[in-house]
Amino acid sequence: TSGATLERGVTLRLEDFLLAVIGLSWLARNAVNKELGLFLKTPLNKAILFYVLACVLSTGLGIMTGRVEMKTGCLFVLKYIEYFIVFFMMVNHVRSTDQIKRFVFCLFLTCLIASLIGILQIPGGGRVSAPFEGEIGEPNTFGGYLMFIGIVAAGLLAKTKKSKTRQILGVLILCIIPPFLFTQSRTSYLAIVPALMVLGYLTDRRIIILGVLVISFMVSPLFLPTAVKNRIMYTFTQPEEKGQIKIGDIRLDTSTSARLVTWKDSLRDWTQQPFLGYGVTGYSFVDAQFPRVLVETGIIGFMAFCYLLFSIFRVSLNNLKELQTPYFQGLAIGFLAGFVGLVVHAMGANTFIIVRIMEPFWFLAGIMVVMPEMERQQAEQAEGVVVPGKALVSAS
């Protein structure tokens, strides 16, 4: 549910307050039970620390130079840190495979409810957006959320053998497709293509599945809803208006043109503050993650952000190679393919700072990190070798 909006678009939602309360209670619990450790050591800790430090330093410098309004900048940085708190809470609290399955089930259930609400919006016309967004929704980021969860579900569907589980996942995916299409988010349409290709490549029958995907993409104009086809074609067929960019004989619509101009302006203005940027919220609004990170946090923050993305990809790929349990393999395949989709989505949206995408993303990232240890623990229990209270990862 939406909350108050403070000045430059700083929106405080109910989940922000809830997450803050949960985070504080987690910190208090760790302070009382010091043996639990505050932040357990994971392969992502260093990358997270570098990125947080870059955001803090660039924003602090922006506040001192007057480019960043203190309240707005601090709230945005704290909002970024919220997502990492989700990650560390998951890493600290997951203790069994059954617990992971319950968490993932709840994640899918939430997506199912959001999808059903989205389906109910379709007959009203217009673009489908996330529930409880008020008058002005965010169909672009809702499309990114549906894409990510749908790909994770598809990864599990590709590996699970239980018919009941396959049926449930199939129903979820079928419920995701209509609202995803009717978000009319071209960025999300673009993102799902590499996500599906990676998903197909990582499955057991990659040649068959990739072939089916290629054929599906080729014949998709025959069965896609008219609204979706019109939205895609609108990129090149919008009546001539001021602000459109022409590439040869091709004229791009104003929305696409505005994003390209944003990239151009950000790359130009970044050179004025090349190392630490203008600070978070110290530059005008940029609706694309990569140029936004570059212009706000400079080359130092941009390199830290890219290092974080690379670390996530590397950990996910390494864990996938190590995992043997079909359920964990499916979850890893879906997460890795969905992550690739989000990276592409970030070229036309602020994907990695949007709460509806980042909370489930870092939620699953925490599960991804602990899955190999959970699998080893499960194997020990099967062999009758149980180590009570064994830590999932070492305390830092």
Tab-separated table of C-alpha atoms in Angstrom:
chain	number	residue	atom	x	y	z
A	1	THR	CA	0.000	0.000	0.000
A	2	SER	CA	1.317	3.419	-0.882
A	3	GLY	CA	2.352	5.744	1.864
A	4	ALA	CA	3.536	9.317	1.943
A	5	THR	CA	5.555	10.914	-0.813
A	6	LEU	CA	8.302	13.282	0.255
A	7	GLU	CA	9.512	15.921	-2.188
A	8	ARG	CA	11.452	14.514	-5.164
A	9	GLY	CA	9.415	11.339	-5.546
A	10	VAL	CA	10.578	9.634	-2.371
A	11	THR	CA	7.686	7.280	-1.823
A	12	LEU	CA	7.351	5.624	1.578
A	13	ARG	CA	5.261	2.469	1.392
A	14	LEU	CA	3.827	0.283	4.117
A	15	GLU	CA	6.336	-2.432	3.246
A	16	ASP	CA	9.196	0.027	3.820
A	17	PHE	CA	8.059	0.621	7.403
A	18	LEU	CA	7.403	-3.103	7.885
A	19	LEU	CA	10.837	-4.004	6.554
A	20	ALA	CA	12.438	-1.387	8.796
A	21	VAL	CA	10.711	-2.876	11.859
A	22	ILE	CA	11.709	-6.420	10.862
A	23	GLY	CA	15.273	-5.272	10.212
A	24	LEU	CA	15.547	-3.552	13.582
A	25	SER	CA	14.151	-6.611	15.369
A	26	TRP	CA	16.684	-8.766	13.518
A	27	LEU	CA	19.527	-6.469	14.602
A	28	ALA	CA	18.245	-6.536	18.195
A	29	ARG	CA	18.036	-10.345	18.133
A	30	ASN	CA	21.600	-10.599	16.873
A	31	ALA	CA	22.767	-8.127	19.509
A	32	VAL	CA	21.261	-10.305	22.263
A	33	ASN	CA	22.408	-13.598	20.729
A	34	LYS	CA	25.927	-12.592	19.713
A	35	GLU	CA	26.825	-16.127	18.706
A	36	LEU	CA	24.523	-15.766	15.700
A	37	GLY	CA	26.785	-13.148	14.113
A	38	LEU	CA	25.570	-9.891	12.578
A	39	PHE	CA	26.373	-10.482	8.912
A	40	LEU	CA	27.302	-14.010	7.960
A	41	LYS	CA	30.094	-14.313	5.441
A	42	THR	CA	28.867	-14.931	1.897
A	43	PRO	CA	30.456	-14.577	-1.559
A	44	LEU	CA	28.423	-11.376	-2.073
A	45	ASN	CA	29.448	-9.491	1.077
A	46	LYS	CA	32.427	-7.701	-0.459
A	47	ALA	CA	30.502	-6.593	-3.560
A	48	ILE	CA	27.573	-5.371	-1.453
A	49	LEU	CA	29.917	-3.430	0.826
A	50	PHE	CA	31.689	-1.734	-2.102
A	51	TYR	CA	28.408	-0.652	-3.682
A	52	VAL	CA	26.932	0.642	-0.412
A	53	LEU	CA	30.119	2.596	0.333
A	54	ALA	CA	30.060	4.120	-3.155
A	55	CYS	CA	26.437	5.236	-2.693
A	56	VAL	CA	27.147	6.662	0.778
A	57	LEU	CA	30.319	8.506	-0.292
A	58	SER	CA	28.836	9.964	-3.478
A	59	THR	CA	25.664	11.066	-1.696
A	60	GLY	CA	27.603	12.490	1.245
A	61	LEU	CA	29.770	14.513	-1.146
A	62	GLY	CA	26.624	15.617	-2.995
A	63	ILE	CA	25.061	16.832	0.269
A	64	MET	CA	28.201	18.798	1.187
A	65	THR	CA	28.339	20.468	-2.234
A	66	GLY	CA	24.617	21.224	-2.284
A	67	ARG	CA	23.735	18.945	-5.201
A	68	VAL	CA	21.741	16.551	-2.995
A	69	GLU	CA	18.961	17.486	-0.580
A	70	MET	CA	19.887	15.693	2.661
A	71	LYS	CA	16.516	14.128	3.505
A	72	THR	CA	15.877	12.891	-0.019
A	73	GLY	CA	19.377	11.511	-0.570
A	74	CYS	CA	19.518	9.735	2.791
A	75	LEU	CA	16.096	8.160	2.326
A	76	PHE	CA	17.033	6.819	-1.094
A	77	VAL	CA	20.308	5.331	0.154
A	78	LEU	CA	18.526	3.735	3.112
A	79	LYS	CA	15.984	2.314	0.682
A	80	TYR	CA	18.806	0.649	-1.272
A	81	ILE	CA	20.236	-0.790	1.945
A	82	GLU	CA	16.801	-2.244	2.796
A	83	TYR	CA	17.181	-4.765	-0.013
A	84	PHE	CA	20.504	-6.013	1.307
A	85	ILE	CA	18.899	-6.413	4.741
A	86	VAL	CA	16.412	-8.797	3.086
A	87	PHE	CA	19.366	-10.776	1.718
A	88	PHE	CA	21.190	-11.028	5.050
A	89	MET	CA	18.008	-11.904	6.944
A	90	MET	CA	17.441	-14.809	4.557
A	91	VAL	CA	21.027	-16.022	4.868
A	92	ASN	CA	20.812	-15.835	8.680
A	93	HIS	CA	17.423	-17.500	9.079
A	94	VAL	CA	17.262	-20.354	6.536
A	95	ARG	CA	17.965	-23.635	8.286
A	96	SER	CA	16.226	-26.379	6.290
A	97	THR	CA	15.090	-27.384	2.827
A	98	ASP	CA	11.453	-27.450	3.952
A	99	GLN	CA	11.825	-23.866	5.146
A	100	ILE	CA	13.104	-22.825	1.710
A	101	LYS	CA	10.155	-24.531	0.031
A	102	ARG	CA	7.696	-22.716	2.313
A	103	PHE	CA	9.336	-19.371	1.583
A	104	VAL	CA	9.272	-19.976	-2.174
A	105	PHE	CA	5.645	-21.101	-2.010
A	106	CYS	CA	4.689	-17.846	-0.265
A	107	LEU	CA	6.623	-15.881	-2.893
A	108	PHE	CA	4.706	-17.631	-5.687
A	109	LEU	CA	1.397	-17.189	-3.859
A	110	THR	CA	1.994	-13.441	-3.651
A	111	CYS	CA	2.720	-13.331	-7.377
A	112	LEU	CA	-0.417	-15.358	-8.117
A	113	ILE	CA	-2.574	-12.870	-6.189
A	114	ALA	CA	-0.933	-9.914	-7.952
A	115	SER	CA	-1.440	-11.642	-11.323
A	116	LEU	CA	-5.133	-12.284	-10.666
A	117	ILE	CA	-5.614	-8.629	-9.730
A	118	GLY	CA	-3.801	-7.714	-12.942
A	119	ILE	CA	-6.081	-9.991	-14.980
A	120	LEU	CA	-9.102	-8.173	-13.535
A	121	GLN	CA	-7.685	-4.902	-14.885
A	122	ILE	CA	-7.519	-6.134	-18.486
A	123	PRO	CA	-11.206	-5.637	-19.417
A	124	GLY	CA	-10.992	-1.992	-18.304
A	125	GLY	CA	-8.505	-1.212	-21.058
A	126	GLY	CA	-5.229	0.576	-20.629
A	127	ARG	CA	-2.009	-0.873	-19.306
A	128	VAL	CA	-2.036	-3.355	-16.437
A	129	SER	CA	-0.098	-2.175	-13.396
A	130	ALA	CA	0.746	-3.467	-9.941
A	131	PRO	CA	-1.976	-3.492	-7.271
A	132	PHE	CA	-2.262	-0.576	-4.839
A	133	GLU	CA	-0.307	1.858	-7.025
A	134	GLY	CA	-2.882	4.647	-6.940
A	135	GLU	CA	-3.900	6.577	-10.038
A	136	ILE	CA	-0.466	6.476	-11.671
A	137	GLY	CA	0.793	2.918	-11.888
A	138	GLU	CA	4.113	1.435	-12.937
A	139	PRO	CA	3.357	-1.167	-15.629
A	140	ASN	CA	6.997	-1.250	-16.741
A	141	THR	CA	8.319	-2.456	-13.383
A	142	PHE	CA	5.291	-4.687	-12.826
A	143	GLY	CA	6.218	-6.377	-16.099
A	144	GLY	CA	9.764	-6.865	-14.807
A	145	TYR	CA	8.447	-8.421	-11.597
A	146	LEU	CA	6.142	-10.816	-13.470
A	147	MET	CA	8.939	-11.744	-15.851
A	148	PHE	CA	11.342	-12.567	-13.030
A	149	ILE	CA	8.923	-14.646	-10.935
A	150	GLY	CA	7.558	-16.375	-14.038
A	151	ILE	CA	11.049	-17.406	-15.157
A	152	VAL	CA	11.895	-18.713	-11.668
A	153	ALA	CA	8.693	-20.775	-11.740
A	154	ALA	CA	9.569	-22.046	-15.231
A	155	GLY	CA	13.006	-23.123	-13.985
A	156	LEU	CA	11.405	-25.177	-11.242
A	157	LEU	CA	8.878	-26.586	-13.704
A	158	ALA	CA	11.733	-27.760	-15.942
A	159	LYS	CA	13.332	-29.824	-13.161
A	160	THR	CA	10.562	-31.026	-10.853
A	161	LYS	CA	9.200	-34.541	-11.282
A	162	LYS	CA	6.139	-34.341	-9.025
A	163	SER	CA	2.961	-34.027	-11.084
A	164	LYS	CA	1.136	-31.959	-8.447
A	165	THR	CA	3.997	-29.473	-8.224
A	166	ARG	CA	4.147	-29.250	-12.024
A	167	GLN	CA	0.435	-28.540	-12.174
A	168	ILE	CA	0.674	-25.779	-9.573
A	169	LEU	CA	3.626	-24.170	-11.344
A	170	GLY	CA	1.843	-24.467	-14.677
A	171	VAL	CA	-1.228	-22.686	-13.304
A	172	LEU	CA	0.962	-19.927	-11.867
A	173	ILE	CA	2.738	-19.364	-15.188
A	174	LEU	CA	-0.561	-19.340	-17.090
A	175	CYS	CA	-1.886	-16.710	-14.670
A	176	ILE	CA	1.259	-14.582	-15.094
A	177	ILE	CA	1.180	-14.483	-18.908
A	178	PRO	CA	-1.978	-12.337	-19.485
A	179	PRO	CA	-1.108	-9.479	-17.079
A	180	PHE	CA	2.501	-9.611	-18.289
A	181	LEU	CA	1.416	-9.123	-21.888
A	182	PHE	CA	-1.075	-6.385	-21.027
A	183	THR	CA	1.432	-4.347	-19.042
A	184	GLN	CA	2.409	-3.398	-22.605
A	185	SER	CA	5.921	-2.922	-21.280
A	186	ARG	CA	8.298	-3.098	-24.223
A	187	THR	CA	11.259	-3.198	-21.844
A	188	SER	CA	9.783	-6.325	-20.239
A	189	TYR	CA	9.081	-7.878	-23.648
A	190	LEU	CA	12.724	-7.302	-24.561
A	191	ALA	CA	13.970	-8.693	-21.235
A	192	ILE	CA	12.056	-11.955	-21.427
A	193	VAL	CA	13.748	-12.966	-24.692
A	194	PRO	CA	17.275	-13.485	-23.256
A	195	ALA	CA	15.751	-14.826	-20.028
A	196	LEU	CA	13.927	-17.569	-21.936
A	197	MET	CA	16.991	-18.311	-24.064
A	198	VAL	CA	19.189	-18.736	-20.971
A	199	LEU	CA	16.462	-20.840	-19.353
A	200	GLY	CA	16.296	-23.069	-22.417
A	201	TYR	CA	20.089	-23.385	-22.609
A	202	LEU	CA	20.383	-24.475	-18.971
A	203	THR	CA	17.738	-27.199	-19.209
A	204	ASP	CA	18.522	-30.843	-19.978
A	205	ARG	CA	17.024	-30.854	-23.488
A	206	ARG	CA	18.461	-27.514	-24.526
A	207	ILE	CA	18.448	-28.084	-28.290
A	208	ILE	CA	14.773	-29.048	-28.376
A	209	ILE	CA	13.684	-26.294	-26.012
A	210	LEU	CA	15.752	-23.609	-27.733
A	211	GLY	CA	14.315	-24.710	-31.068
A	212	VAL	CA	10.781	-24.458	-29.710
A	213	LEU	CA	11.530	-20.989	-28.292
A	214	VAL	CA	12.934	-19.726	-31.602
A	215	ILE	CA	9.895	-21.009	-33.494
A	216	SER	CA	7.580	-19.484	-30.875
A	217	PHE	CA	9.226	-16.083	-31.253
A	218	MET	CA	8.904	-16.304	-35.040
A	219	VAL	CA	5.190	-17.150	-35.036
A	220	SER	CA	4.268	-14.994	-32.036
A	221	PRO	CA	2.769	-12.198	-34.200
A	222	LEU	CA	0.054	-14.670	-35.206
A	223	PHE	CA	-1.324	-15.204	-31.719
A	224	LEU	CA	-0.285	-12.178	-29.633
A	225	PRO	CA	-3.167	-9.902	-28.533
A	226	THR	CA	-3.777	-6.922	-30.798
A	227	ALA	CA	-2.979	-4.484	-27.988
A	228	VAL	CA	0.449	-6.071	-27.540
A	229	LYS	CA	1.260	-5.997	-31.271
A	230	ASN	CA	0.107	-2.393	-31.515
A	231	ARG	CA	2.263	-1.442	-28.539
A	232	ILE	CA	5.353	-2.998	-30.116
A	233	MET	CA	4.686	-1.417	-33.504
A	234	TYR	CA	3.986	1.948	-31.875
A	235	THR	CA	7.752	2.191	-31.351
A	236	PHE	CA	8.114	2.834	-35.087
A	237	THR	CA	4.640	3.997	-36.182
A	238	GLN	CA	3.822	6.841	-33.781
A	239	PRO	CA	2.629	9.919	-35.706
A	240	GLU	CA	5.347	12.520	-36.075
A	241	GLU	CA	5.820	14.555	-32.903
A	242	LYS	CA	8.402	16.840	-31.389
A	243	GLY	CA	11.172	15.008	-29.538
A	244	GLN	CA	11.287	11.909	-31.730
A	245	ILE	CA	14.683	10.537	-32.767
A	246	LYS	CA	15.300	9.390	-36.327
A	247	ILE	CA	17.768	6.629	-37.129
A	248	GLY	CA	18.070	6.635	-40.892
A	249	ASP	CA	14.532	6.342	-42.197
A	250	ILE	CA	13.221	4.927	-38.903
A	251	ARG	CA	11.454	7.305	-36.523
A	252	LEU	CA	11.273	6.191	-32.873
A	253	ASP	CA	8.351	7.076	-30.604
A	254	THR	CA	8.745	9.790	-27.984
A	255	SER	CA	9.072	7.359	-25.058
A	256	THR	CA	11.917	5.388	-26.637
A	257	SER	CA	13.499	8.611	-27.860
A	258	ALA	CA	13.377	10.086	-24.348
A	259	ARG	CA	15.249	7.082	-22.958
A	260	LEU	CA	17.928	7.354	-25.625
A	261	VAL	CA	18.284	11.067	-24.887
A	262	THR	CA	18.571	10.222	-21.186
A	263	TRP	CA	21.438	7.847	-21.916
A	264	LYS	CA	23.146	10.482	-24.057
A	265	ASP	CA	22.737	13.292	-21.502
A	266	SER	CA	23.871	11.091	-18.611
A	267	LEU	CA	27.029	10.008	-20.418
A	268	ARG	CA	27.759	13.643	-21.304
A	269	ASP	CA	27.136	15.086	-17.825
A	270	TRP	CA	28.911	12.230	-16.016
A	271	THR	CA	32.228	13.613	-17.274
A	272	GLN	CA	31.668	16.699	-15.081
A	273	GLN	CA	31.740	14.518	-11.928
A	274	PRO	CA	33.565	11.413	-13.171
A	275	PHE	CA	34.694	9.690	-9.968
A	276	LEU	CA	31.819	9.843	-7.443
A	277	GLY	CA	29.103	11.391	-9.585
A	278	TYR	CA	26.442	13.829	-8.487
A	279	GLY	CA	25.239	11.729	-5.546
A	280	VAL	CA	22.069	9.632	-5.258
A	281	THR	CA	19.181	11.956	-6.344
A	282	GLY	CA	21.754	14.676	-7.138
A	283	TYR	CA	20.979	14.475	-10.865
A	284	SER	CA	17.691	14.802	-12.724
A	285	PHE	CA	15.472	11.717	-12.991
A	286	VAL	CA	16.918	8.957	-15.195
A	287	ASP	CA	14.603	6.056	-16.091
A	288	ALA	CA	17.347	3.530	-16.825
A	289	GLN	CA	19.499	1.805	-14.221
A	290	PHE	CA	22.941	1.834	-15.816
A	291	PRO	CA	23.188	5.520	-16.786
A	292	ARG	CA	21.567	6.430	-13.474
A	293	VAL	CA	24.203	4.563	-11.464
A	294	LEU	CA	26.981	6.094	-13.566
A	295	VAL	CA	25.837	9.707	-13.297
A	296	GLU	CA	24.844	9.472	-9.608
A	297	THR	CA	27.815	7.511	-8.212
A	298	GLY	CA	30.473	8.045	-10.871
A	299	ILE	CA	32.840	5.501	-12.307
A	300	ILE	CA	33.641	4.203	-8.800
A	301	GLY	CA	29.978	3.459	-8.047
A	302	PHE	CA	29.385	2.117	-11.551
A	303	MET	CA	32.285	-0.325	-11.242
A	304	ALA	CA	31.034	-1.391	-7.799
A	305	PHE	CA	27.549	-1.960	-9.242
A	306	CYS	CA	28.912	-4.004	-12.163
A	307	TYR	CA	31.075	-5.999	-9.725
A	308	LEU	CA	27.954	-6.730	-7.672
A	309	LEU	CA	26.077	-7.947	-10.758
A	310	PHE	CA	29.056	-10.062	-11.829
A	311	SER	CA	29.340	-11.560	-8.332
A	312	ILE	CA	25.656	-12.529	-8.347
A	313	PHE	CA	26.038	-14.178	-11.754
A	314	ARG	CA	29.209	-16.017	-10.746
A	315	VAL	CA	27.793	-17.318	-7.456
A	316	SER	CA	24.573	-18.437	-9.163
A	317	LEU	CA	26.436	-20.246	-11.940
A	318	ASN	CA	28.920	-21.916	-9.556
A	319	ASN	CA	26.115	-23.045	-7.232
A	320	LEU	CA	24.138	-24.408	-10.155
A	321	LYS	CA	27.113	-26.575	-11.152
A	322	GLU	CA	27.398	-27.879	-7.593
A	323	LEU	CA	23.733	-28.582	-6.837
A	324	GLN	CA	22.345	-32.102	-7.297
A	325	THR	CA	18.787	-31.868	-5.942
A	326	PRO	CA	16.259	-31.276	-8.777
A	327	TYR	CA	14.329	-28.696	-6.734
A	328	PHE	CA	17.467	-26.670	-6.012
A	329	GLN	CA	18.665	-27.046	-9.591
A	330	GLY	CA	15.353	-25.727	-10.909
A	331	LEU	CA	15.423	-22.786	-8.519
A	332	ALA	CA	19.006	-21.963	-9.527
A	333	ILE	CA	18.220	-22.198	-13.254
A	334	GLY	CA	15.176	-19.962	-12.878
A	335	PHE	CA	17.024	-17.420	-10.731
A	336	LEU	CA	19.994	-17.223	-13.106
A	337	ALA	CA	17.801	-16.855	-16.204
A	338	GLY	CA	15.571	-14.326	-14.443
A	339	PHE	CA	18.637	-12.365	-13.354
A	340	VAL	CA	19.838	-12.106	-16.963
A	341	GLY	CA	16.374	-10.823	-17.878
A	342	LEU	CA	16.524	-8.187	-15.133
A	343	VAL	CA	19.919	-6.958	-16.347
A	344	VAL	CA	18.399	-6.382	-19.802
A	345	HIS	CA	15.292	-4.844	-18.205
A	346	ALA	CA	17.582	-2.405	-16.364
A	347	MET	CA	18.548	-0.803	-19.669
A	348	GLY	CA	15.110	0.819	-19.835
A	349	ALA	CA	14.013	0.970	-16.185
A	350	ASN	CA	15.379	1.505	-12.683
A	351	THR	CA	15.065	-2.228	-12.109
A	352	PHE	CA	17.587	-2.663	-9.305
A	353	ILE	CA	16.121	0.011	-7.031
A	354	ILE	CA	12.411	-0.834	-7.419
A	355	VAL	CA	10.936	-2.416	-4.299
A	356	ARG	CA	8.535	-4.835	-6.018
A	357	ILE	CA	11.407	-6.362	-7.989
A	358	MET	CA	14.284	-6.094	-5.542
A	359	GLU	CA	12.587	-7.547	-2.466
A	360	PRO	CA	11.822	-10.901	-4.152
A	361	PHE	CA	15.138	-10.753	-6.012
A	362	TRP	CA	17.296	-10.397	-2.886
A	363	PHE	CA	14.984	-12.795	-1.064
A	364	LEU	CA	15.839	-15.460	-3.654
A	365	ALA	CA	19.491	-14.378	-3.792
A	366	GLY	CA	19.768	-15.229	-0.094
A	367	ILE	CA	18.287	-18.652	-0.781
A	368	MET	CA	20.667	-19.133	-3.712
A	369	VAL	CA	23.685	-18.542	-1.478
A	370	VAL	CA	22.662	-21.092	1.172
A	371	MET	CA	21.351	-23.857	-1.105
A	372	PRO	CA	24.666	-25.753	-1.503
A	373	GLU	CA	25.130	-25.911	2.262
A	374	MET	CA	21.503	-26.956	2.719
A	375	GLU	CA	22.042	-29.755	0.223
A	376	ARG	CA	25.170	-30.944	2.048
A	377	GLN	CA	23.279	-30.807	5.334
A	378	GLN	CA	20.453	-32.831	3.821
A	379	ALA	CA	22.944	-35.448	2.593
A	380	GLU	CA	24.487	-35.711	6.068
A	381	GLN	CA	21.080	-36.205	7.632
A	382	ALA	CA	20.305	-38.927	5.111
A	383	GLU	CA	23.511	-40.676	6.109
A	384	GLY	CA	22.693	-40.274	9.795
A	385	VAL	CA	25.427	-37.711	10.402
A	386	VAL	CA	23.667	-34.728	11.965
A	387	VAL	CA	25.643	-31.734	13.172
A	388	PRO	CA	23.370	-29.759	15.560
A	389	GLY	CA	23.446	-26.008	15.095
A	390	LYS	CA	25.816	-26.168	12.165
A	391	ALA	CA	26.252	-22.704	10.627
A	392	LEU	CA	25.321	-22.331	6.992
A	393	VAL	CA	28.199	-19.974	6.345
A	394	SER	CA	30.931	-18.653	8.579
A	395	ALA	CA	30.427	-15.506	10.614
A	396	SER	CA	32.354	-12.473	9.543
